[in-house]
């Protein structure tokens, strides 16, 4: 898709605006009253309404939305209803652990998946292909919570090599990162394999081979570069998810991440935290799409921005 | 998800104090330290179409052998071991620790703050804390507290009558969510540095209980004023045996207060705590929590799921101790047709088999309930047994009396319509299992049910609306009879008074109990009240889940008591690590 940069910017801004409306609407429209969290339930109605007023939750929804938007634009997301701390602090504390975990998981999954996919593609329908694709399939099928618990029991409890849960030094990263990577390997390896297979059947590969180029050169110089394109697109899609964190893995490993915060904020009707977290995720998805587009055009000169 | 549960618990904890209990309830500690797995032969009667078939089955059972766990020293002594970092796993993320503004006080606050009155974990009696003694005026409207001398807050501020007055003044502000603890408290009068008089507008038989709760922990006025809104997040300053160290990434650290020399008289360790640091780590997933305990990453927890008890018992490095819980898991009979008919409510009340439910849902780690309060709580009404007894035959008679007849499909019907009731349950596994068990049991007596599982916040909204649902699975965790006011006073309609009970007699009795002159008088009133409520068939009491504690074997000196769950302040200065 080719688009003028200005047009593209407008497009993203609109996207962000629509997302902010949806985010706001969703959390305010689900049943449940945050006053249950803030005011004692048996307090007189006046106290309840006074608290509601103090938080501006008595105003009509569109007005509340505008207030939220105008302070959000200035970077002020208010105070968490549940934690009573500024939302920026609640989220700030969790951004780094989330990013550390998800990026490590992503890198590891690519490091495993790409060679696995290449190997499978250059020896299609051999035992190597079968083995690597079976491994990939298993990676997709194994539920993360189950794998997480099995790893905890094996490496944490039985062998005692690694800490079972919690956020801390490098040893704390091993199990959650591996769990996260396993899920990604399956999808990425299969993607890599099919993309590589497709490229290898292209004319220019045949030409390169007939020129007598060494196979390694054919694969690395010509085929791999093109085969990586869909992987980059995939990466762009993954980054937004990475910032949102992985709820299940954060939950099982007691990892102080954004994914769990998001779920908890829905449970407790912590409107400010939910809205801010969602907007950060949406923004990062949009940003990562931009980055993926840019990367794409770097790798593939045919795609350019006019 | 646990957090949501905690919030629900908090909501349920909030109770207007109407009645007091200064008596000494028996904590009813069920110690299950040594257990054996034995095979037993059991005769089971199965009815599968036709005559009953008696089969003998062999099943394994965990047999309880009562013995004293790591004994807690009877007399005051020095720490047998000093040093180390004790790690406690908690099931709710630690959050703001300010008694004056928080709606949930995490476990660690019991180490940081202290209260005027303490509660002896051995017998539940009220004992001196930051107040050495107290006396009540003859009209019950003025309580004089004589404060302990030489007590200092962690920031160096001296603890004195001004600090108490500061707390009382702040507790009058709307930001204090537990004002109902002190409804009649008017003001504090500073007589001298170590004498303070609390003036009340009416008698408060529950004052000592209120003053011993975790929300009556007294913060340093200096630190509180200085930190403003951030107080409780960036620091929390009390007089307790531990000093706030850090609160971040779901981990709370508190460290030994070297100056601590004012432990409650009943505590065996009168000096500074034995361990250097306590770390409270939030582990939301219970399977991961159990693994962390087995791996030794965590030393102790009170969050063991019943399904993991057997596994932990087989681990020689771990001790498990179950303590009778304080609270109730019960079924609210929502006032929607056909449950507006008391005969139908009565019939349902006799349709549930508690013992089976306890086995299936809590693996036996719960005590059956037959009334509003657990049996060990002061003010427990023992006249509820008959009204709640499991009696399917009686239930059938009552359904007939209400005009229901059994259709060909075994379902009761009236005027050609099947009796279908909606069970509303939170989404937590335990409650879903309970809902399913109930569904099976009600099917036995001919009641068809649907189950609606909702997360806590949505559930509250749903069942507060007239017309929604019939049987709502509800719980409370609270160690005081005042919970009756919480659930039945008309001011609390629709939440937590889900029965929407608007009965002037009930309100009058609740209010009379709250201003009773003596405890004896108060319990007479609450007995009458509970009798009246029992006859209305508003709840089906089911069970009080036990609190299940697990400790690594190196942990000692700790009082596992019922006071842990966010109500009475718990003393933690005695715990030590022997390795």
mmCIF file of N, CA, C and O in Angstrom, chain B residues 352-433:
data_model
loop_
_atom_site.group_PDB
_atom_site.id
_atom_site.type_symbol
_atom_site.label_atom_id
_atom_site.label_comp_id
_atom_site.label_asym_id
_atom_site.label_seq_id
_atom_site.Cartn_x
_atom_site.Cartn_y
_atom_site.Cartn_z
ATOM 1 N N UNK B 352 -29.767 -28.780 50.218
ATOM 2 C CA UNK B 352 -28.324 -28.795 49.966
ATOM 3 C C UNK B 352 -27.570 -29.663 50.974
ATOM 4 O O UNK B 352 -27.735 -29.513 52.187
ATOM 5 N N UNK B 353 -26.753 -30.546 50.437
ATOM 6 C CA UNK B 353 -25.970 -31.454 51.267
ATOM 7 C C UNK B 353 -24.603 -30.817 51.522
ATOM 8 O O UNK B 353 -23.722 -30.842 50.668
ATOM 9 N N UNK B 354 -24.476 -30.232 52.699
ATOM 10 C CA UNK B 354 -23.243 -29.508 53.040
ATOM 11 C C UNK B 354 -21.998 -30.385 53.026
ATOM 12 O O UNK B 354 -20.958 -30.004 52.512
ATOM 13 N N UNK B 355 -22.124 -31.583 53.640
ATOM 14 C CA UNK B 355 -20.926 -32.416 53.793
ATOM 15 C C UNK B 355 -20.331 -32.788 52.443
ATOM 16 O O UNK B 355 -19.122 -32.704 52.244
ATOM 17 N N UNK B 356 -21.196 -33.178 51.519
ATOM 18 C CA UNK B 356 -20.697 -33.517 50.181
ATOM 19 C C UNK B 356 -20.077 -32.281 49.531
ATOM 20 O O UNK B 356 -18.999 -32.346 48.945
ATOM 21 N N UNK B 357 -20.761 -31.161 49.664
ATOM 22 C CA UNK B 357 -20.252 -29.924 49.059
ATOM 23 C C UNK B 357 -18.852 -29.612 49.593
ATOM 24 O O UNK B 357 -17.947 -29.269 48.824
ATOM 25 N N UNK B 358 -18.682 -29.750 50.898
ATOM 26 C CA UNK B 358 -17.384 -29.442 51.502
ATOM 27 C C UNK B 358 -16.307 -30.374 50.959
ATOM 28 O O UNK B 358 -15.196 -29.941 50.663
ATOM 29 N N UNK B 359 -16.654 -31.646 50.797
ATOM 30 C CA UNK B 359 -15.677 -32.585 50.249
ATOM 31 C C UNK B 359 -15.317 -32.220 48.813
ATOM 32 O O UNK B 359 -14.158 -32.220 48.430
ATOM 33 N N UNK B 360 -16.331 -31.932 48.024
ATOM 34 C CA UNK B 360 -16.101 -31.691 46.596
ATOM 35 C C UNK B 360 -15.421 -30.341 46.359
ATOM 36 O O UNK B 360 -14.468 -30.235 45.598
ATOM 37 N N UNK B 361 -15.909 -29.330 47.036
ATOM 38 C CA UNK B 361 -15.435 -27.975 46.720
ATOM 39 C C UNK B 361 -14.169 -27.612 47.483
ATOM 40 O O UNK B 361 -13.240 -27.054 46.919
ATOM 41 N N UNK B 362 -14.131 -27.945 48.781
ATOM 42 C CA UNK B 362 -12.984 -27.535 49.583
ATOM 43 C C UNK B 362 -12.121 -28.717 50.026
ATOM 44 O O UNK B 362 -11.324 -28.577 50.945
ATOM 45 N N UNK B 363 -12.324 -29.866 49.419
ATOM 46 C CA UNK B 363 -11.568 -31.076 49.769
ATOM 47 C C UNK B 363 -11.607 -31.356 51.263
ATOM 48 O O UNK B 363 -10.624 -31.823 51.854
ATOM 49 N N UNK B 364 -12.664 -30.999 51.884
ATOM 50 C CA UNK B 364 -12.803 -31.266 53.316
ATOM 51 C C UNK B 364 -12.223 -30.182 54.203
ATOM 52 O O UNK B 364 -12.410 -30.220 55.417
ATOM 53 N N UNK B 365 -11.535 -29.204 53.616
ATOM 54 C CA UNK B 365 -10.901 -28.171 54.436
ATOM 55 C C UNK B 365 -11.846 -26.988 54.660
ATOM 56 O O UNK B 365 -11.587 -25.862 54.245
ATOM 57 N N UNK B 366 -12.970 -27.294 55.283
ATOM 58 C CA UNK B 366 -13.951 -26.260 55.601
ATOM 59 C C UNK B 366 -14.837 -26.796 56.714
ATOM 60 O O UNK B 366 -14.933 -28.000 56.908
ATOM 61 N N UNK B 367 -15.419 -25.889 57.463
ATOM 62 C CA UNK B 367 -16.342 -26.289 58.523
ATOM 63 C C UNK B 367 -17.767 -26.012 58.057
ATOM 64 O O UNK B 367 -18.032 -24.958 57.492
ATOM 65 N N UNK B 368 -18.683 -26.976 58.293
ATOM 66 C CA UNK B 368 -20.063 -26.707 57.886
ATOM 67 C C UNK B 368 -20.670 -25.568 58.691
ATOM 68 O O UNK B 368 -20.347 -25.384 59.864
ATOM 69 N N UNK B 369 -21.534 -24.814 58.050
ATOM 70 C CA UNK B 369 -22.192 -23.685 58.715
ATOM 71 C C UNK B 369 -23.667 -24.002 58.856
ATOM 72 O O UNK B 369 -24.272 -24.576 57.963
ATOM 73 N N UNK B 370 -24.259 -23.571 59.964
ATOM 74 C CA UNK B 370 -25.708 -23.728 60.082
ATOM 75 C C UNK B 370 -26.380 -22.427 60.488
ATOM 76 O O UNK B 370 -27.548 -22.390 60.812
ATOM 77 N N UNK B 371 -25.596 -21.363 60.509
ATOM 78 C CA UNK B 371 -26.177 -20.081 60.903
ATOM 79 C C UNK B 371 -25.397 -18.964 60.235
ATOM 80 O O UNK B 371 -24.607 -19.215 59.330
ATOM 81 N N UNK B 372 -25.570 -17.762 60.704
ATOM 82 C CA UNK B 372 -24.941 -16.620 60.045
ATOM 83 C C UNK B 372 -23.455 -16.487 60.368
ATOM 84 O O UNK B 372 -22.679 -15.994 59.571
ATOM 85 N N UNK B 373 -23.097 -16.909 61.581
ATOM 86 C CA UNK B 373 -21.714 -16.765 62.018
ATOM 87 C C UNK B 373 -21.081 -18.135 62.191
ATOM 88 O O UNK B 373 -21.775 -19.104 62.488
ATOM 89 N N UNK B 374 -19.752 -18.212 62.030
ATOM 90 C CA UNK B 374 -19.101 -19.485 62.325
ATOM 91 C C UNK B 374 -19.232 -19.822 63.822
ATOM 92 O O UNK B 374 -19.339 -18.911 64.649
ATOM 93 N N UNK B 375 -19.242 -21.093 64.126
ATOM 94 C CA UNK B 375 -19.550 -21.536 65.504
ATOM 95 C C UNK B 375 -18.634 -20.918 66.541
ATOM 96 O O UNK B 375 -19.050 -20.682 67.671
ATOM 97 N N UNK B 376 -17.376 -20.635 66.189
ATOM 98 C CA UNK B 376 -16.454 -20.176 67.229
ATOM 99 C C UNK B 376 -16.556 -18.679 67.493
ATOM 100 O O UNK B 376 -15.864 -18.150 68.339
ATOM 101 N N UNK B 377 -17.422 -17.978 66.752
ATOM 102 C CA UNK B 377 -17.485 -16.532 66.929
ATOM 103 C C UNK B 377 -18.439 -16.161 68.066
ATOM 104 O O UNK B 377 -19.511 -16.753 68.201
ATOM 105 N N UNK B 378 -18.026 -15.195 68.873
ATOM 106 C CA UNK B 378 -18.887 -14.750 69.962
ATOM 107 C C UNK B 378 -20.183 -14.215 69.360
ATOM 108 O O UNK B 378 -20.151 -13.417 68.433
ATOM 109 N N UNK B 379 -21.301 -14.677 69.895
ATOM 110 C CA UNK B 379 -22.580 -14.235 69.368
ATOM 111 C C UNK B 379 -23.178 -15.216 68.386
ATOM 112 O O UNK B 379 -24.260 -14.993 67.848
ATOM 113 N N UNK B 380 -22.458 -16.340 68.139
ATOM 114 C CA UNK B 380 -22.973 -17.389 67.250
ATOM 115 C C UNK B 380 -24.332 -17.853 67.762
ATOM 116 O O UNK B 380 -24.512 -18.107 68.953
ATOM 117 N N UNK B 381 -25.293 -17.973 66.868
ATOM 118 C CA UNK B 381 -26.643 -18.389 67.237
ATOM 119 C C UNK B 381 -26.802 -19.864 66.890
ATOM 120 O O UNK B 381 -26.627 -20.248 65.723
ATOM 121 N N UNK B 382 -27.107 -20.684 67.894
ATOM 122 C CA UNK B 382 -27.103 -22.128 67.613
ATOM 123 C C UNK B 382 -28.487 -22.676 67.281
ATOM 124 O O UNK B 382 -28.682 -23.878 67.240
ATOM 125 N N UNK B 383 -29.441 -21.794 67.025
ATOM 126 C CA UNK B 383 -30.789 -22.284 66.727
ATOM 127 C C UNK B 383 -31.057 -22.495 65.246
ATOM 128 O O UNK B 383 -32.199 -22.682 64.839
ATOM 129 N N UNK B 384 -29.993 -22.467 64.440
ATOM 130 C CA UNK B 384 -30.223 -22.551 62.996
ATOM 131 C C UNK B 384 -30.133 -23.954 62.421
ATOM 132 O O UNK B 384 -30.337 -24.149 61.232
ATOM 133 N N UNK B 385 -29.793 -24.917 63.269
ATOM 134 C CA UNK B 385 -29.530 -26.271 62.757
ATOM 135 C C UNK B 385 -30.732 -26.864 62.044
ATOM 136 O O UNK B 385 -30.613 -27.422 60.959
ATOM 137 N N UNK B 386 -31.905 -26.712 62.676
ATOM 138 C CA UNK B 386 -33.093 -27.345 62.117
ATOM 139 C C UNK B 386 -33.460 -26.714 60.776
ATOM 140 O O UNK B 386 -33.777 -27.418 59.819
ATOM 141 N N UNK B 387 -33.405 -25.411 60.732
ATOM 142 C CA UNK B 387 -33.823 -24.694 59.522
ATOM 143 C C UNK B 387 -32.915 -24.988 58.332
ATOM 144 O O UNK B 387 -33.314 -24.798 57.186
ATOM 145 N N UNK B 388 -31.684 -25.428 58.596
ATOM 146 C CA UNK B 388 -30.749 -25.608 57.492
ATOM 147 C C UNK B 388 -30.387 -27.062 57.248
ATOM 148 O O UNK B 388 -29.562 -27.355 56.399
ATOM 149 N N UNK B 389 -31.019 -27.980 58.013
ATOM 150 C CA UNK B 389 -30.648 -29.393 57.892
ATOM 151 C C UNK B 389 -30.935 -29.922 56.490
ATOM 152 O O UNK B 389 -31.933 -29.554 55.863
ATOM 153 N N UNK B 390 -30.056 -30.789 56.023
ATOM 154 C CA UNK B 390 -30.241 -31.415 54.708
ATOM 155 C C UNK B 390 -31.307 -32.493 54.850
ATOM 156 O O UNK B 390 -31.124 -33.468 55.584
ATOM 157 N N UNK B 391 -32.426 -32.314 54.189
ATOM 158 C CA UNK B 391 -33.534 -33.239 54.329
ATOM 159 C C UNK B 391 -34.354 -33.230 53.042
ATOM 160 O O UNK B 391 -35.351 -32.514 52.903
ATOM 161 N N UNK B 392 -33.932 -34.023 52.047
ATOM 162 C CA UNK B 392 -34.602 -33.970 50.746
ATOM 163 C C UNK B 392 -36.085 -34.320 50.823
ATOM 164 O O UNK B 392 -36.894 -33.812 50.045
ATOM 165 N N UNK B 393 -36.428 -35.181 51.801
ATOM 166 C CA UNK B 393 -37.842 -35.575 51.903
ATOM 167 C C UNK B 393 -38.691 -34.381 52.326
ATOM 168 O O UNK B 393 -39.741 -34.108 51.751
ATOM 169 N N UNK B 394 -38.189 -33.695 53.322
ATOM 170 C CA UNK B 394 -38.890 -32.499 53.800
ATOM 171 C C UNK B 394 -38.966 -31.464 52.688
ATOM 172 O O UNK B 394 -40.000 -30.819 52.477
ATOM 173 N N UNK B 395 -37.859 -31.357 51.947
ATOM 174 C CA UNK B 395 -37.833 -30.412 50.833
ATOM 175 C C UNK B 395 -38.938 -30.747 49.840
ATOM 176 O O UNK B 395 -39.672 -29.863 49.378
ATOM 177 N N UNK B 396 -39.078 -32.050 49.536
ATOM 178 C CA UNK B 396 -40.112 -32.481 48.580
ATOM 179 C C UNK B 396 -41.497 -32.094 49.092
ATOM 180 O O UNK B 396 -42.336 -31.581 48.337
ATOM 181 N N UNK B 397 -41.734 -32.326 50.400
ATOM 182 C CA UNK B 397 -43.032 -31.971 50.991
ATOM 183 C C UNK B 397 -43.299 -30.478 50.851
ATOM 184 O O UNK B 397 -44.408 -30.051 50.533
ATOM 185 N N UNK B 398 -42.225 -29.692 51.109
ATOM 186 C CA UNK B 398 -42.392 -28.242 51.066
ATOM 187 C C UNK B 398 -42.675 -27.760 49.647
ATOM 188 O O UNK B 398 -43.499 -26.869 49.438
ATOM 189 N N UNK B 399 -41.978 -28.364 48.694
ATOM 190 C CA UNK B 399 -42.242 -27.977 47.302
ATOM 191 C C UNK B 399 -43.693 -28.299 46.957
ATOM 192 O O UNK B 399 -44.368 -27.516 46.277
ATOM 193 N N UNK B 400 -44.189 -29.440 47.437
ATOM 194 C CA UNK B 400 -45.584 -29.817 47.185
ATOM 195 C C UNK B 400 -46.513 -28.783 47.813
ATOM 196 O O UNK B 400 -47.488 -28.347 47.205
ATOM 197 N N UNK B 401 -46.145 -28.396 49.019
ATOM 198 C CA UNK B 401 -46.956 -27.398 49.732
ATOM 199 C C UNK B 401 -47.002 -26.077 48.966
ATOM 200 O O UNK B 401 -47.991 -25.358 49.003
ATOM 201 N N UNK B 402 -45.899 -25.767 48.295
ATOM 202 C CA UNK B 402 -45.838 -24.514 47.537
ATOM 203 C C UNK B 402 -46.552 -24.642 46.200
ATOM 204 O O UNK B 402 -46.569 -23.702 45.409
ATOM 205 N N UNK B 403 -47.106 -25.851 45.936
ATOM 206 C CA UNK B 403 -47.888 -26.020 44.723
ATOM 207 C C UNK B 403 -47.140 -26.641 43.555
ATOM 208 O O UNK B 403 -47.591 -26.579 42.415
ATOM 209 N N UNK B 404 -45.996 -27.219 43.839
ATOM 210 C CA UNK B 404 -45.226 -27.829 42.758
ATOM 211 C C UNK B 404 -45.489 -29.325 42.679
ATOM 212 O O UNK B 404 -45.629 -29.993 43.698
ATOM 213 N N UNK B 405 -45.556 -29.841 41.466
ATOM 214 C CA UNK B 405 -45.662 -31.283 41.277
ATOM 215 C C UNK B 405 -44.556 -31.708 40.346
ATOM 216 O O UNK B 405 -44.085 -30.927 39.505
ATOM 217 N N UNK B 406 -44.128 -32.968 40.487
ATOM 218 C CA UNK B 406 -43.035 -33.456 39.648
ATOM 219 C C UNK B 406 -43.552 -33.841 38.285
ATOM 220 O O UNK B 406 -44.534 -34.564 38.164
ATOM 221 N N UNK B 407 -42.941 -33.329 37.254
ATOM 222 C CA UNK B 407 -43.324 -33.689 35.900
ATOM 223 C C UNK B 407 -42.685 -35.006 35.508
ATOM 224 O O UNK B 407 -41.937 -35.605 36.277
ATOM 225 N N UNK B 408 -42.973 -35.458 34.298
ATOM 226 C CA UNK B 408 -42.466 -36.758 33.850
ATOM 227 C C UNK B 408 -40.944 -36.737 33.735
ATOM 228 O O UNK B 408 -40.286 -37.763 33.850
ATOM 229 N N UNK B 409 -40.367 -35.563 33.532
ATOM 230 C CA UNK B 409 -38.912 -35.479 33.413
ATOM 231 C C UNK B 409 -38.236 -35.329 34.780
ATOM 232 O O UNK B 409 -37.029 -35.124 34.862
ATOM 233 N N UNK B 410 -39.025 -35.420 35.854
ATOM 234 C CA UNK B 410 -38.430 -35.334 37.187
ATOM 235 C C UNK B 410 -38.249 -33.914 37.663
ATOM 236 O O UNK B 410 -37.736 -33.673 38.746
ATOM 237 N N UNK B 411 -38.659 -32.956 36.858
ATOM 238 C CA UNK B 411 -38.520 -31.551 37.243
ATOM 239 C C UNK B 411 -39.841 -31.068 37.835
ATOM 240 O O UNK B 411 -40.921 -31.372 37.330
ATOM 241 N N UNK B 412 -39.731 -30.313 38.900
ATOM 242 C CA UNK B 412 -40.922 -29.763 39.540
ATOM 243 C C UNK B 412 -41.566 -28.729 38.625
ATOM 244 O O UNK B 412 -40.863 -27.970 37.960
ATOM 245 N N UNK B 413 -42.878 -28.733 38.614
ATOM 246 C CA UNK B 413 -43.543 -27.703 37.815
ATOM 247 C C UNK B 413 -44.796 -27.203 38.506
ATOM 248 O O UNK B 413 -45.384 -27.865 39.356
ATOM 249 N N UNK B 414 -45.144 -25.997 38.135
ATOM 250 C CA UNK B 414 -46.329 -25.363 38.702
ATOM 251 C C UNK B 414 -46.991 -24.601 37.567
ATOM 252 O O UNK B 414 -46.311 -23.892 36.809
ATOM 253 N N UNK B 415 -48.285 -24.773 37.426
ATOM 254 C CA UNK B 415 -49.038 -24.122 36.348
ATOM 255 C C UNK B 415 -48.379 -24.403 34.993
ATOM 256 O O UNK B 415 -48.283 -23.517 34.149
ATOM 257 N N UNK B 416 -47.900 -25.631 34.832
ATOM 258 C CA UNK B 416 -47.321 -26.018 33.547
ATOM 259 C C UNK B 416 -45.944 -25.454 33.281
ATOM 260 O O UNK B 416 -45.395 -25.606 32.200
ATOM 261 N N UNK B 417 -45.367 -24.778 34.297
ATOM 262 C CA UNK B 417 -44.028 -24.221 34.072
ATOM 263 C C UNK B 417 -43.003 -24.899 34.965
ATOM 264 O O UNK B 417 -43.240 -25.069 36.168
ATOM 265 N N UNK B 418 -41.878 -25.273 34.366
ATOM 266 C CA UNK B 418 -40.816 -25.921 35.131
ATOM 267 C C UNK B 418 -40.212 -24.962 36.147
ATOM 268 O O UNK B 418 -40.149 -23.756 35.904
ATOM 269 N N UNK B 419 -39.746 -25.523 37.239
ATOM 270 C CA UNK B 419 -39.047 -24.710 38.240
ATOM 271 C C UNK B 419 -37.578 -24.604 37.833
ATOM 272 O O UNK B 419 -36.802 -25.537 37.998
ATOM 273 N N UNK B 420 -37.236 -23.491 37.239
ATOM 274 C CA UNK B 420 -35.857 -23.275 36.793
ATOM 275 C C UNK B 420 -35.296 -22.069 37.538
ATOM 276 O O UNK B 420 -35.880 -20.988 37.498
ATOM 277 N N UNK B 421 -34.197 -22.259 38.246
ATOM 278 C CA UNK B 421 -33.592 -21.174 38.997
ATOM 279 C C UNK B 421 -32.214 -20.854 38.435
ATOM 280 O O UNK B 421 -31.552 -21.718 37.862
ATOM 281 N N UNK B 422 -31.820 -19.613 38.613
ATOM 282 C CA UNK B 422 -30.505 -19.208 38.106
ATOM 283 C C UNK B 422 -29.525 -19.061 39.266
ATOM 284 O O UNK B 422 -29.772 -18.309 40.211
ATOM 285 N N UNK B 423 -28.407 -19.784 39.170
ATOM 286 C CA UNK B 423 -27.343 -19.665 40.162
ATOM 287 C C UNK B 423 -26.345 -18.635 39.641
ATOM 288 O O UNK B 423 -25.876 -18.749 38.509
ATOM 289 N N UNK B 424 -26.035 -17.637 40.438
ATOM 290 C CA UNK B 424 -25.049 -16.637 40.021
ATOM 291 C C UNK B 424 -23.769 -16.875 40.810
ATOM 292 O O UNK B 424 -23.779 -16.907 42.038
ATOM 293 N N UNK B 425 -22.685 -17.070 40.088
ATOM 294 C CA UNK B 425 -21.421 -17.381 40.760
ATOM 295 C C UNK B 425 -20.288 -16.538 40.211
ATOM 296 O O UNK B 425 -20.295 -16.181 39.035
ATOM 297 N N UNK B 426 -19.316 -16.220 41.050
ATOM 298 C CA UNK B 426 -18.096 -15.613 40.522
ATOM 299 C C UNK B 426 -17.370 -16.640 39.647
ATOM 300 O O UNK B 426 -17.631 -17.839 39.760
ATOM 301 N N UNK B 427 -16.466 -16.166 38.823
ATOM 302 C CA UNK B 427 -15.825 -17.068 37.868
ATOM 303 C C UNK B 427 -14.725 -17.936 38.476
ATOM 304 O O UNK B 427 -14.240 -18.857 37.829
ATOM 305 N N UNK B 428 -14.311 -17.663 39.703
ATOM 306 C CA UNK B 428 -13.242 -18.442 40.319
ATOM 307 C C UNK B 428 -13.588 -19.931 40.328
ATOM 308 O O UNK B 428 -14.740 -20.298 40.534
ATOM 309 N N UNK B 429 -12.555 -20.736 40.144
ATOM 310 C CA UNK B 429 -12.755 -22.180 40.033
ATOM 311 C C UNK B 429 -13.557 -22.746 41.193
ATOM 312 O O UNK B 429 -14.479 -23.536 40.994
ATOM 313 N N UNK B 430 -13.196 -22.346 42.425
ATOM 314 C CA UNK B 430 -13.866 -22.889 43.597
ATOM 315 C C UNK B 430 -15.370 -22.643 43.531
ATOM 316 O O UNK B 430 -16.178 -23.532 43.789
ATOM 317 N N UNK B 431 -15.726 -21.424 43.170
ATOM 318 C CA UNK B 431 -17.146 -21.085 43.167
ATOM 319 C C UNK B 431 -17.889 -21.765 42.030
ATOM 320 O O UNK B 431 -19.030 -22.166 42.174
ATOM 321 N N UNK B 432 -17.212 -21.905 40.911
ATOM 322 C CA UNK B 432 -17.856 -22.617 39.807
ATOM 323 C C UNK B 432 -18.125 -24.050 40.187
ATOM 324 O O UNK B 432 -19.183 -24.596 39.897
ATOM 325 N N UNK B 433 -17.153 -24.659 40.852
ATOM 326 C CA UNK B 433 -17.321 -26.050 41.253
ATOM 327 C C UNK B 433 -18.477 -26.150 42.245
ATOM 328 O O UNK B 433 -19.284 -27.062 42.195
#
